[in-house]
Tab-separated table of C-alpha atoms and ligand atoms in Angstrom:
chain	number	residue	atom	x	y	z
A	18	MET	CA	-102.689	140.082	3.822
A	19	ILE	CA	-103.348	137.922	6.880
A	20	ILE	CA	-105.605	139.081	9.704
A	21	GLY	CA	-105.545	137.316	13.095
A	22	ILE	CA	-108.096	138.130	15.814
A	23	ASP	CA	-108.690	136.912	19.364
A	24	ASP	CA	-110.425	137.556	22.678
A	25	THR	CA	-113.591	139.369	21.677
A	26	ASP	CA	-116.188	137.391	23.609
A	27	SER	CA	-117.332	136.965	27.192
A	28	ARG	CA	-119.494	134.444	29.002
A	29	GLU	CA	-122.443	136.786	28.419
A	30	GLY	CA	-122.214	136.675	24.630
A	31	MET	CA	-120.354	136.898	21.315
A	32	CYS	CA	-117.776	134.559	19.874
A	33	THR	CA	-114.621	135.428	17.950
A	34	THR	CA	-115.636	132.955	15.220
A	35	TYR	CA	-118.793	135.049	14.676
A	36	LEU	CA	-116.764	138.222	14.236
A	37	GLY	CA	-114.700	136.229	11.706
A	38	ALA	CA	-117.876	135.215	9.831
A	39	VAL	CA	-119.085	138.838	9.726
A	40	LEU	CA	-115.710	140.053	8.467
A	41	LEU	CA	-115.596	137.358	5.796
A	42	ASP	CA	-118.810	138.746	4.375
A	43	GLU	CA	-117.733	142.386	4.702
A	44	LEU	CA	-114.078	142.273	3.664
A	45	ILE	CA	-114.781	140.989	0.161
A	46	ALA	CA	-115.579	144.632	-0.599
A	47	TYR	CA	-111.823	145.289	-0.298
A	48	GLY	CA	-110.255	142.185	-1.815
A	49	THR	CA	-110.470	138.473	-2.610
A	50	LEU	CA	-110.419	135.763	0.038
A	51	ILE	CA	-107.602	133.230	-0.200
A	52	GLY	CA	-108.336	129.681	0.966
A	53	TYR	CA	-110.421	128.970	4.029
A	54	PRO	CA	-110.499	131.004	7.235
A	55	LEU	CA	-108.773	129.366	10.199
A	56	LEU	CA	-110.225	128.513	13.597
A	57	ILE	CA	-107.286	127.794	15.853
A	58	ARG	CA	-107.618	126.217	19.292
A	59	LEU	CA	-104.843	127.217	21.687
A	60	ASN	CA	-103.606	125.813	25.008
A	61	PRO	CA	-106.770	124.405	26.611
A	62	THR	CA	-105.530	125.021	30.177
A	63	ILE	CA	-105.246	128.828	29.876
A	64	PRO	CA	-107.345	130.355	32.679
A	65	TYR	CA	-108.114	133.559	30.724
A	66	LYS	CA	-110.149	131.672	28.130
A	67	THR	CA	-113.896	132.225	27.860
A	68	ARG	CA	-114.713	128.731	26.625
A	69	GLY	CA	-112.612	126.899	24.071
A	70	ASN	CA	-109.567	129.195	23.708
A	71	ALA	CA	-110.080	129.877	20.023
A	72	SER	CA	-108.627	132.486	17.705
A	73	ILE	CA	-109.221	133.067	14.012
A	74	ALA	CA	-107.319	134.110	10.886
A	75	ILE	CA	-108.427	135.260	7.453
A	76	GLN	CA	-106.259	135.662	4.334
A	77	LEU	CA	-107.012	138.121	1.518
A	78	LYS	CA	-105.481	139.362	-1.690
A	79	THR	CA	-105.917	143.124	-1.572
A	80	THR	CA	-104.532	146.502	-2.477
A	81	HIS	CA	-106.566	148.173	0.292
A	82	SER	CA	-104.780	146.981	3.446
A	83	GLY	CA	-105.229	150.352	5.195
A	84	LYS	CA	-108.989	150.260	4.720
A	85	ILE	CA	-109.124	146.637	5.883
A	86	ILE	CA	-107.186	147.429	9.081
A	87	GLU	CA	-109.541	150.334	9.777
A	88	HIS	CA	-112.611	148.169	9.115
A	89	VAL	CA	-111.422	145.265	11.290
A	90	ILE	CA	-110.594	147.582	14.205
A	91	SER	CA	-113.967	149.316	13.989
A	92	ARG	CA	-115.787	145.922	13.904
A	93	ILE	CA	-113.868	144.751	16.982
A	94	GLN	CA	-114.769	147.995	18.785
A	95	CYS	CA	-118.393	147.539	17.860
A	96	LEU	CA	-118.844	143.774	18.458
A	97	ALA	CA	-116.349	142.799	21.203
A	98	GLN	CA	-117.630	142.495	24.768
A	99	MET	CA	-115.373	145.339	25.970
A	100	GLN	CA	-117.339	145.758	29.205
A	101	SER	CA	-116.211	142.331	30.411
A	102	GLU	CA	-113.042	142.350	32.484
A	103	LYS	CA	-111.838	139.146	30.808
A	104	THR	CA	-112.239	140.481	27.243
A	105	ASN	CA	-108.962	141.933	25.959
A	106	PRO	CA	-109.106	141.872	22.152
A	107	GLY	CA	-106.134	141.762	19.835
A	108	ALA	CA	-105.719	141.911	16.059
A	109	VAL	CA	-102.519	141.255	14.096
A	110	PHE	CA	-102.069	142.116	10.410
A	111	VAL	CA	-99.386	140.466	8.278
A	112	LEU	CA	-98.728	142.407	5.081
A	113	ASP	CA	-96.626	140.678	2.426
A	114	GLN	CA	-94.367	139.306	5.142
A	115	ASP	CA	-93.978	135.739	3.950
A	116	ASP	CA	-90.158	135.552	4.122
A	117	GLU	CA	-88.702	132.384	5.677
A	118	ARG	CA	-87.611	134.038	8.949
A	119	THR	CA	-91.070	135.498	9.627
A	120	LYS	CA	-92.720	132.214	8.674
A	121	ALA	CA	-90.490	130.147	10.962
A	122	ALA	CA	-90.765	132.535	13.928
A	123	MET	CA	-94.545	132.721	13.635
A	124	GLY	CA	-94.877	128.968	13.068
A	125	ASP	CA	-92.964	128.372	16.323
A	126	PHE	CA	-95.123	130.905	18.107
A	127	PHE	CA	-98.266	129.101	16.903
A	128	ILE	CA	-97.061	125.749	18.289
A	129	HIS	CA	-96.044	127.406	21.579
A	130	ALA	CA	-99.457	129.033	21.909
A	131	VAL	CA	-101.087	125.612	21.525
A	132	GLN	CA	-98.735	123.801	23.917
A	133	ASP	CA	-97.229	126.392	26.298
A	134	VAL	CA	-98.070	129.458	28.326
A	135	ILE	CA	-97.016	132.736	26.680
A	136	SER	CA	-96.804	136.214	28.171
A	137	ILE	CA	-98.357	139.289	26.528
A	138	GLU	CA	-94.832	140.792	26.440
A	139	THR	CA	-93.475	137.855	24.422
A	140	ALA	CA	-96.207	138.339	21.818
A	141	LYS	CA	-95.645	142.100	21.660
A	142	ASN	CA	-91.875	141.657	21.326
A	143	LEU	CA	-92.274	139.283	18.390
A	144	ILE	CA	-94.794	141.621	16.739
A	145	SER	CA	-92.336	144.512	16.894
A	146	GLU	CA	-89.317	142.359	15.964
A	147	LEU	CA	-91.096	141.195	12.804
A	148	GLY	CA	-92.484	144.670	12.086
A	149	LEU	CA	-96.097	143.504	12.080
A	150	HIS	CA	-99.037	145.832	12.288
A	151	ALA	CA	-101.178	145.096	15.372
A	152	LYS	CA	-103.875	146.588	17.553
A	153	GLY	CA	-104.454	145.495	21.137
A	154	PHE	CA	-107.299	146.633	23.389
A	155	LYS	CA	-107.293	146.930	27.181
A	156	ASN	CA	-104.510	144.651	28.515
A	157	GLU	CA	-103.908	143.408	24.913
A	158	ARG	CA	-103.864	139.704	25.845
A	159	GLY	CA	-105.740	138.888	22.635
A	160	LEU	CA	-102.537	139.660	20.700
A	161	ILE	CA	-101.237	136.228	21.770
A	162	GLY	CA	-104.016	134.298	20.056
A	163	ALA	CA	-104.178	136.711	17.114
A	164	LEU	CA	-100.455	136.282	16.418
A	165	ALA	CA	-100.712	132.494	16.789
A	166	ALA	CA	-103.570	132.356	14.251
A	167	CYS	CA	-101.476	134.373	11.754
A	168	GLY	CA	-98.608	131.927	12.362
A	169	ALA	CA	-100.927	129.032	11.559
A	170	MET	CA	-102.046	130.742	8.325
A	171	LEU	CA	-98.450	131.386	7.225
A	172	ASN	CA	-97.406	127.791	7.851
A	173	GLU	CA	-99.109	124.987	5.959
A	174	GLY	CA	-98.608	121.334	6.745
A	175	TRP	CA	-100.188	120.874	10.160
A	176	ASP	CA	-102.914	118.283	10.584
A	177	HIS	CA	-106.357	119.827	10.172
A	178	THR	CA	-110.094	119.166	10.150
A	179	TYR	CA	-113.088	121.363	9.255
A	180	GLU	CA	-116.004	122.850	11.151
A	181	TYR	CA	-119.194	124.200	9.631
A	182	ILE	CA	-120.654	126.777	12.018
A	183	ALA	CA	-124.190	128.120	11.655
A	184	TYR	CA	-124.995	131.389	13.483
A	185	ARG	CA	-128.252	132.661	14.941
A	186	GLN	CA	-130.117	135.821	14.055
A	187	LEU	CA	-129.181	138.643	16.422
A	188	LYS	CA	-132.723	138.968	17.808
A	189	LEU	CA	-132.577	135.330	19.004
A	190	TRP	CA	-129.256	135.508	20.861
A	191	GLY	CA	-129.714	134.419	24.460
A	192	THR	CA	-133.013	132.595	23.806
A	193	SER	CA	-133.328	128.799	23.600
A	194	ARG	CA	-132.160	127.286	20.326
A	195	HIS	CA	-134.563	125.575	17.933
A	196	VAL	CA	-132.854	122.758	16.101
A	197	ASP	CA	-134.730	119.630	15.059
A	198	LYS	CA	-133.072	116.824	17.023
A	199	GLU	CA	-134.157	114.107	14.627
A	200	SER	CA	-132.496	115.938	11.721
A	201	ILE	CA	-129.255	116.119	13.758
A	202	HIS	CA	-129.388	112.360	14.359
A	203	LYS	CA	-130.050	111.733	10.667
A	204	ALA	CA	-127.146	113.996	9.666
A	205	ASP	CA	-124.880	112.114	12.056
A	206	LEU	CA	-126.015	108.699	10.790
A	207	ALA	CA	-125.498	109.739	7.167
A	208	THR	CA	-122.032	111.252	7.583
A	209	TYR	CA	-120.289	109.502	10.539
A	210	PRO	CA	-117.342	108.607	10.638
A	211	ASN	CA	-116.458	111.470	8.274
A	212	THR	CA	-118.122	113.825	10.745
A	213	TRP	CA	-117.895	113.359	14.515
A	214	ASP	CA	-118.968	114.839	17.835
A	215	THR	CA	-122.385	115.773	16.470
A	216	VAL	CA	-124.157	113.506	18.954
A	217	ASP	CA	-123.109	111.369	21.913
A	218	ARG	CA	-125.143	108.223	21.380
A	219	THR	CA	-123.987	106.417	24.523
A	220	ASN	CA	-125.037	109.284	26.775
A	221	GLY	CA	-128.065	110.305	24.682
A	222	LEU	CA	-126.828	113.862	24.094
A	223	ILE	CA	-126.605	116.258	21.170
A	224	VAL	CA	-123.167	117.805	21.413
A	225	CYS	CA	-123.031	120.056	18.343
A	226	ILE	CA	-125.367	122.692	19.865
A	227	PRO	CA	-123.865	124.975	22.524
A	228	HIS	CA	-125.786	126.021	25.635
A	229	SER	CA	-124.209	129.432	26.242
A	230	PRO	CA	-125.798	132.710	25.068
A	231	ASP	CA	-123.338	133.090	22.157
A	232	PRO	CA	-124.369	133.434	18.468
A	233	VAL	CA	-123.494	129.847	17.468
A	234	LEU	CA	-126.525	127.743	16.527
A	235	TYR	CA	-124.606	124.532	15.850
A	236	GLY	CA	-121.220	123.358	14.613
A	237	ILE	CA	-120.519	120.256	12.528
A	238	ARG	CA	-116.992	118.862	12.705
A	239	GLY	CA	-115.536	116.610	10.081
A	240	LYS	CA	-112.843	115.416	7.758
A	241	THR	CA	-113.523	117.446	4.619
A	242	LEU	CA	-115.470	120.486	3.440
A	243	GLU	CA	-117.883	118.193	1.624
A	244	ASP	CA	-118.537	116.065	4.719
A	245	VAL	CA	-119.385	118.983	7.011
A	246	THR	CA	-121.444	120.690	4.296
A	247	SER	CA	-123.527	117.624	3.515
A	248	ALA	CA	-124.222	117.026	7.233
A	249	ALA	CA	-125.177	120.680	7.765
A	250	LYS	CA	-127.554	120.581	4.785
A	251	MET	CA	-129.560	117.893	6.576
A	252	VAL	CA	-130.063	119.933	9.763
A	253	LYS	CA	-133.482	121.571	10.175
A	254	SER	CA	-133.502	124.592	12.458
A	255	GLU	CA	-134.570	128.166	13.199
A	256	PRO	CA	-133.386	130.602	10.474
A	257	VAL	CA	-129.620	130.748	10.119
A	258	GLU	CA	-128.228	134.292	9.927
A	259	ARG	CA	-124.980	133.205	8.272
A	260	SER	CA	-122.635	130.243	8.214
A	261	VAL	CA	-118.950	129.662	7.684
A	262	ILE	CA	-116.600	126.726	7.186
A	263	TYR	CA	-113.368	127.020	9.116
A	264	ARG	CA	-110.233	124.944	8.586
A	265	THR	CA	-109.080	124.094	12.084
A	266	ASN	CA	-106.594	122.277	14.312
A	267	GLN	CA	-109.518	120.801	16.281
A	268	GLY	CA	-109.348	117.034	16.649
A	269	THR	CA	-105.602	116.829	15.997
A	270	ASP	CA	-103.946	116.336	19.437
A	271	MET	CA	-101.662	119.272	18.611
A	272	HIS	CA	-101.647	120.283	22.296
A	273	LEU	CA	-100.078	117.010	23.499
A	274	ILE	CA	-96.357	116.882	24.350
A	275	PRO	CA	-94.836	113.384	24.576
A	276	VAL	CA	-92.697	113.014	27.740
A	277	LYS	CA	-90.682	110.126	29.153
A	278	SER	CA	-90.511	111.247	32.747
A	279	ILE	CA	-93.238	112.527	35.068
A	280	ALA	CA	-90.591	114.830	36.569
A	281	ASP	CA	-90.673	116.808	33.287
A	282	ILE	CA	-94.411	117.536	33.599
A	283	LYS	CA	-95.434	121.154	34.222
A	284	GLU	CA	-98.762	122.632	35.238
A	285	MET	CA	-100.939	124.057	32.417
A	286	HIS	CA	-99.450	121.814	29.743
A	287	SER	CA	-100.840	118.670	28.100
A	288	TYR	CA	-98.926	115.407	27.771
A	289	ILE	CA	-98.699	111.849	26.514
A	290	ILE	CA	-96.975	109.694	29.113
A	291	GLU	CA	-96.449	105.973	29.625
A	292	GLY	CA	-96.561	104.575	33.137
A	293	THR	CA	-97.663	101.806	35.445
A	294	VAL	CA	-100.859	101.981	37.451
A	295	ALA	CA	-99.625	102.405	41.029
A	296	GLY	CA	-102.874	102.060	42.966
A	297	THR	CA	-106.502	100.994	42.634
A	298	PRO	CA	-108.715	103.710	41.043
A	299	ARG	CA	-110.919	105.288	43.698
A	300	THR	CA	-114.129	107.251	43.281
A	301	ILE	CA	-114.146	110.501	45.223
A	302	LYS	CA	-116.931	112.961	46.110
A	303	GLY	CA	-118.604	114.242	42.961
A	304	GLY	CA	-118.095	110.926	41.125
A	305	HIS	CA	-114.564	111.677	39.901
A	306	VAL	CA	-112.270	108.641	39.535
A	307	ILE	CA	-108.621	109.106	40.518
A	308	PHE	CA	-105.604	106.781	40.428
A	309	PRO	CA	-101.826	107.225	40.545
A	310	ILE	CA	-99.398	106.201	37.825
A	311	CYS	CA	-95.669	105.779	38.226
A	312	ASP	CA	-93.012	106.191	35.514
A	313	ASP	CA	-89.871	104.043	35.126
A	314	THR	CA	-87.928	106.305	37.494
A	315	GLY	CA	-90.489	105.843	40.292
A	316	VAL	CA	-92.096	109.326	40.080
A	317	HIS	CA	-95.885	109.427	40.534
A	318	ILE	CA	-98.729	111.618	39.278
A	319	ASP	CA	-102.479	111.333	39.851
A	320	CYS	CA	-104.676	110.767	36.799
A	321	ALA	CA	-108.356	111.666	36.783
A	322	ALA	CA	-111.476	110.717	34.878
A	323	TYR	CA	-113.756	113.485	36.086
A	324	GLU	CA	-117.529	113.118	36.442
A	325	PRO	CA	-118.298	114.753	33.039
A	326	THR	CA	-116.467	111.864	31.320
A	327	LYS	CA	-119.533	109.745	32.240
A	328	ASN	CA	-119.234	106.112	31.021
A	329	PHE	CA	-115.456	106.434	30.528
A	330	ARG	CA	-115.125	106.198	34.316
A	331	THR	CA	-116.464	102.611	34.292
A	332	LEU	CA	-113.545	101.630	32.116
A	333	VAL	CA	-111.023	103.482	34.282
A	334	ARG	CA	-112.351	101.719	37.395
A	335	ARG	CA	-111.354	98.412	35.757
A	336	LEU	CA	-107.652	99.284	35.909
A	337	VAL	CA	-105.620	97.486	38.564
A	338	LYS	CA	-102.205	98.039	40.069
A	339	ASN	CA	-99.350	97.162	37.671
A	340	ASP	CA	-101.350	97.622	34.459
A	341	ARG	CA	-99.110	99.308	31.895
A	342	ILE	CA	-100.827	102.289	30.292
A	343	VAL	CA	-100.278	105.436	28.227
A	344	VAL	CA	-102.403	108.447	29.203
A	345	SER	CA	-102.917	111.743	27.396
A	346	GLY	CA	-104.382	114.887	28.854
A	347	SER	CA	-103.821	118.268	30.476
A	348	VAL	CA	-102.152	118.776	33.823
A	349	THR	CA	-103.642	121.212	36.314
A	350	THR	CA	-103.451	121.066	40.131
A	351	GLN	CA	-100.908	118.256	39.836
A	352	THR	CA	-103.421	115.917	38.224
A	353	LEU	CA	-103.605	114.692	34.635
A	354	ASN	CA	-107.128	115.010	33.258
A	355	ILE	CA	-107.387	111.943	30.985
A	356	GLU	CA	-108.505	112.475	27.388
A	357	LYS	CA	-107.254	109.161	26.009
A	358	LEU	CA	-106.122	105.964	27.673
A	359	GLU	CA	-104.079	103.254	25.999
A	360	VAL	CA	-103.969	99.953	27.867
A	361	ARG	CA	-100.615	98.387	26.880
A	362	SER	CA	-100.649	95.312	29.122
A	363	LEU	CA	-102.864	93.933	31.836
A	364	ALA	CA	-101.582	92.791	35.218
A	365	PRO	CA	-103.251	89.740	36.756
A	366	LYS	CA	-106.186	90.648	38.983
A	367	ILE	CA	-105.749	88.565	42.102
A	368	GLU	CA	-108.445	88.124	44.701
A	369	ILE	CA	-107.295	86.897	48.113
A	370	GLN	CA	-109.654	84.538	49.926
A	371	ASN	CA	-109.572	82.431	53.100
A	372	PRO	CA	-108.587	78.813	52.281
A	373	THR	CA	-111.223	76.034	52.139
A	374	CYS	CA	-111.289	73.208	54.699
A	375	PRO	CA	-109.845	69.961	53.210
A	376	CYS	CA	-112.513	67.938	55.125
A	377	CYS	CA	-115.836	69.788	54.709
A	378	GLY	CA	-114.884	72.112	51.801
A	379	LYS	CA	-116.256	75.165	53.603
A	380	ARG	CA	-114.381	78.465	53.842
A	381	MET	CA	-112.028	78.452	56.890
A	382	LYS	CA	-112.108	81.274	59.444
A	383	SER	CA	-109.226	83.387	60.722
A	384	ALA	CA	-107.593	81.903	63.801
A	385	GLY	CA	-106.548	85.364	64.982
A	386	HIS	CA	-104.088	87.970	63.751
A	387	GLY	CA	-101.004	86.212	62.280
A	388	GLN	CA	-102.242	82.760	63.344
A	389	GLY	CA	-103.524	81.404	60.046
A	390	TYR	CA	-106.954	79.840	59.471
A	391	ARG	CA	-108.983	77.065	61.003
A	392	CYS	CA	-112.182	75.081	60.625
A	393	LYS	CA	-113.520	74.570	64.137
A	394	PRO	CA	-115.952	71.685	63.433
A	395	CYS	CA	-113.271	69.660	61.541
A	396	SER	CA	-110.309	70.847	63.718
A	397	THR	CA	-108.241	71.590	60.582
A	398	THR	CA	-105.824	74.504	60.199
A	399	SER	CA	-104.037	76.246	57.327
A	400	ASP	CA	-101.364	78.961	57.044
A	401	SER	CA	-101.904	80.071	53.463
A	402	THR	CA	-104.561	82.188	51.776
A	403	LEU	CA	-106.093	81.389	48.403
A	404	ARG	CA	-104.970	83.611	45.493
A	405	ILE	CA	-107.587	83.502	42.766
A	406	GLY	CA	-107.032	85.076	39.331
A	407	ARG	CA	-110.110	87.031	38.261
A	408	PRO	CA	-111.111	87.926	34.674
A	409	ARG	CA	-110.103	91.501	33.770
A	410	ASN	CA	-113.102	92.599	31.739
A	411	LEU	CA	-110.774	95.043	29.969
A	412	GLU	CA	-108.939	94.663	26.665
A	413	VAL	CA	-105.583	95.960	25.557
A	414	GLY	CA	-106.203	98.935	23.234
A	415	VAL	CA	-106.874	102.671	23.074
A	416	TYR	CA	-109.932	104.253	24.680
A	417	GLU	CA	-111.236	107.817	24.762
A	418	VAL	CA	-113.659	109.975	26.709
A	419	PRO	CA	-117.135	110.225	25.113
A	420	PRO	CA	-118.007	113.088	22.702
A	421	CYS	CA	-119.825	115.027	25.464
A	422	ALA	CA	-116.515	115.354	27.363
A	423	ARG	CA	-114.175	115.791	24.407
A	424	ARG	CA	-111.686	118.654	24.340
A	425	HIS	CA	-111.755	120.650	21.080
A	426	LEU	CA	-108.135	119.736	20.370
A	427	ALA	CA	-108.408	116.042	21.290
A	428	LYS	CA	-108.098	113.768	18.272
A	429	PRO	CA	-111.162	111.511	18.179
A	430	LEU	CA	-110.168	107.840	17.899
A	431	ILE	CA	-112.218	107.624	14.721
A	432	ARG	CA	-109.322	109.606	13.149
A	433	VAL	CA	-106.619	107.375	14.649
A	434	LYS	CA	-105.125	104.484	12.656
A	435	ARG	CA	-103.087	102.003	14.708
A	436	GLU	CA	-101.541	98.849	13.252
A	437	ASP	CA	-100.216	97.603	16.586
A	438	CYS	CA	-103.374	97.592	18.687
A	439	GLN	CA	-107.118	97.993	18.667
A	440	VAL	CA	-108.795	101.361	19.038
A	441	PHE	CA	-112.214	101.754	20.636
A	442	PRO	CA	-113.827	104.986	19.383
A	443	THR	CA	-116.819	106.232	21.368
A	444	ARG	CA	-119.748	107.798	19.651
B	511	LIG	P1	-113.001	133.855	22.082
B	511	LIG	O1	-114.146	133.313	21.288
B	511	LIG	O2	-113.138	135.303	22.446
B	511	LIG	O3	-111.701	133.649	21.369
B	511	LIG	P2	-112.047	131.918	24.007
B	511	LIG	O4	-112.670	130.897	24.843
B	511	LIG	O5	-111.368	131.449	22.809
B	511	LIG	O6	-113.026	133.051	23.501
B	511	LIG	P3	-110.536	134.113	24.860
B	511	LIG	O7	-111.628	135.034	25.311
B	511	LIG	O8	-109.950	134.304	23.524
B	511	LIG	O9	-111.059	132.641	24.976
B	511	LIG	O10	-109.412	134.134	25.967
B	511	LIG	C1	-108.199	133.474	25.832
B	511	LIG	C2	-107.065	134.461	26.046
B	511	LIG	O11	-105.880	133.733	26.340
B	511	LIG	C3	-106.776	135.287	24.812
B	511	LIG	O12	-106.454	136.588	25.216
B	511	LIG	C4	-105.537	134.641	24.191
B	511	LIG	O13	-104.727	135.529	23.490
B	511	LIG	C5	-104.857	134.111	25.438
B	511	LIG	N1	-104.079	132.913	25.160
B	511	LIG	C6	-104.334	131.953	24.265
B	511	LIG	N2	-103.385	131.009	24.284
B	511	LIG	C7	-102.498	131.381	25.200
B	511	LIG	C8	-101.279	130.821	25.671
B	511	LIG	N3	-100.812	129.694	25.190
B	511	LIG	N4	-100.604	131.478	26.647
B	511	LIG	C9	-101.092	132.621	27.161
B	511	LIG	N5	-102.232	133.205	26.758
B	511	LIG	C10	-102.931	132.592	25.790
């Protein structure tokens, strides 16, 4: 039996992964857990999300499916933030339905939920077409994520990582978190690069501890179960109520769709696209850095390194017109929010200067609009400017935003192997 759940939290509290952790402890009364629970990140541009657009799935061997369904529904009713307008829980139950047609249809749905925008109707239609048992609350939007998580559980073979999540005691929810920072740094030092996004050393931040009033104390992301467990064992903190290790599509780039033409780009989708820098990056109000790129058919789109990407913006400001690049990121309001930047080739950076006087060697002055240059004391003139090639201070290779600005789904460069060019992971 597979159970998928989504949309139980609000900005004021809760987290669907916590409900998953509670159920993992409770459902063993009715059966045996199979494998690891899943934490699935879906399309990061969806406006209905509370934070990271996550859903979860659990798999059990059981002869008590009726009791499990009843238990899960009662736990959702009790723990979900029903009072919040944006909380619309959904649960999907897959009972012995592992035939090829169901698997393929749900596998496709999972990928669509990560990359596309899906309507509640589409999810409900597939649920009834496949004869799945499901329970939606309020507008039932949570059925989308719940169905996608079941699809992920039914289909092996997608790239995955792990996250160890420690949860707070109920009485402490909403208060400030007590985690020993030094122990976090030690855990990071001992386990990086097999764990990542625990700290952001460049920006002096701890990124594995959330700031919202939800039950999560910290989360350690990494390559294997052993890696995340050994890092978590080193963390000293307030008492942990419970913990869970999820297998997840975090850090996999599963949301990115490769496209050749900017004309094919749609809002609320995430892409990998190659293009040529079509204008000098400019810094706008708020510290965001924006520049246009142009594809081979001449279509443009703006790319942005927003203020939260911190030091990444310095690198983006070094781009010049005609650099050849590949950008990945999500498109909203007709702008691509850069997650990764590959510099394929560098255009010469030319600085234009007034010519120097052949007699005195000093810089000549303009003789007036369209009239060339002159040096008054020496009575010399010149028609041409000086074109000076400047060093680029930027290398060909792949760059990424720092951990403090990383999307859950974005594959950290520490996981990327490239034979053809250098990668520059940030830590
Ligand atoms: P939670 O911890 O409760 O899961 P969250 O940040 O993950 O919080 P949700 O509260 O689940 O966000 O809200 C996201 C909503 O968007 C859910 O109802 C989910 O079913 C829906 N959703 C997810 N992916 C898509 C998609 N690709 N298209 C349309 N709706 C989606």
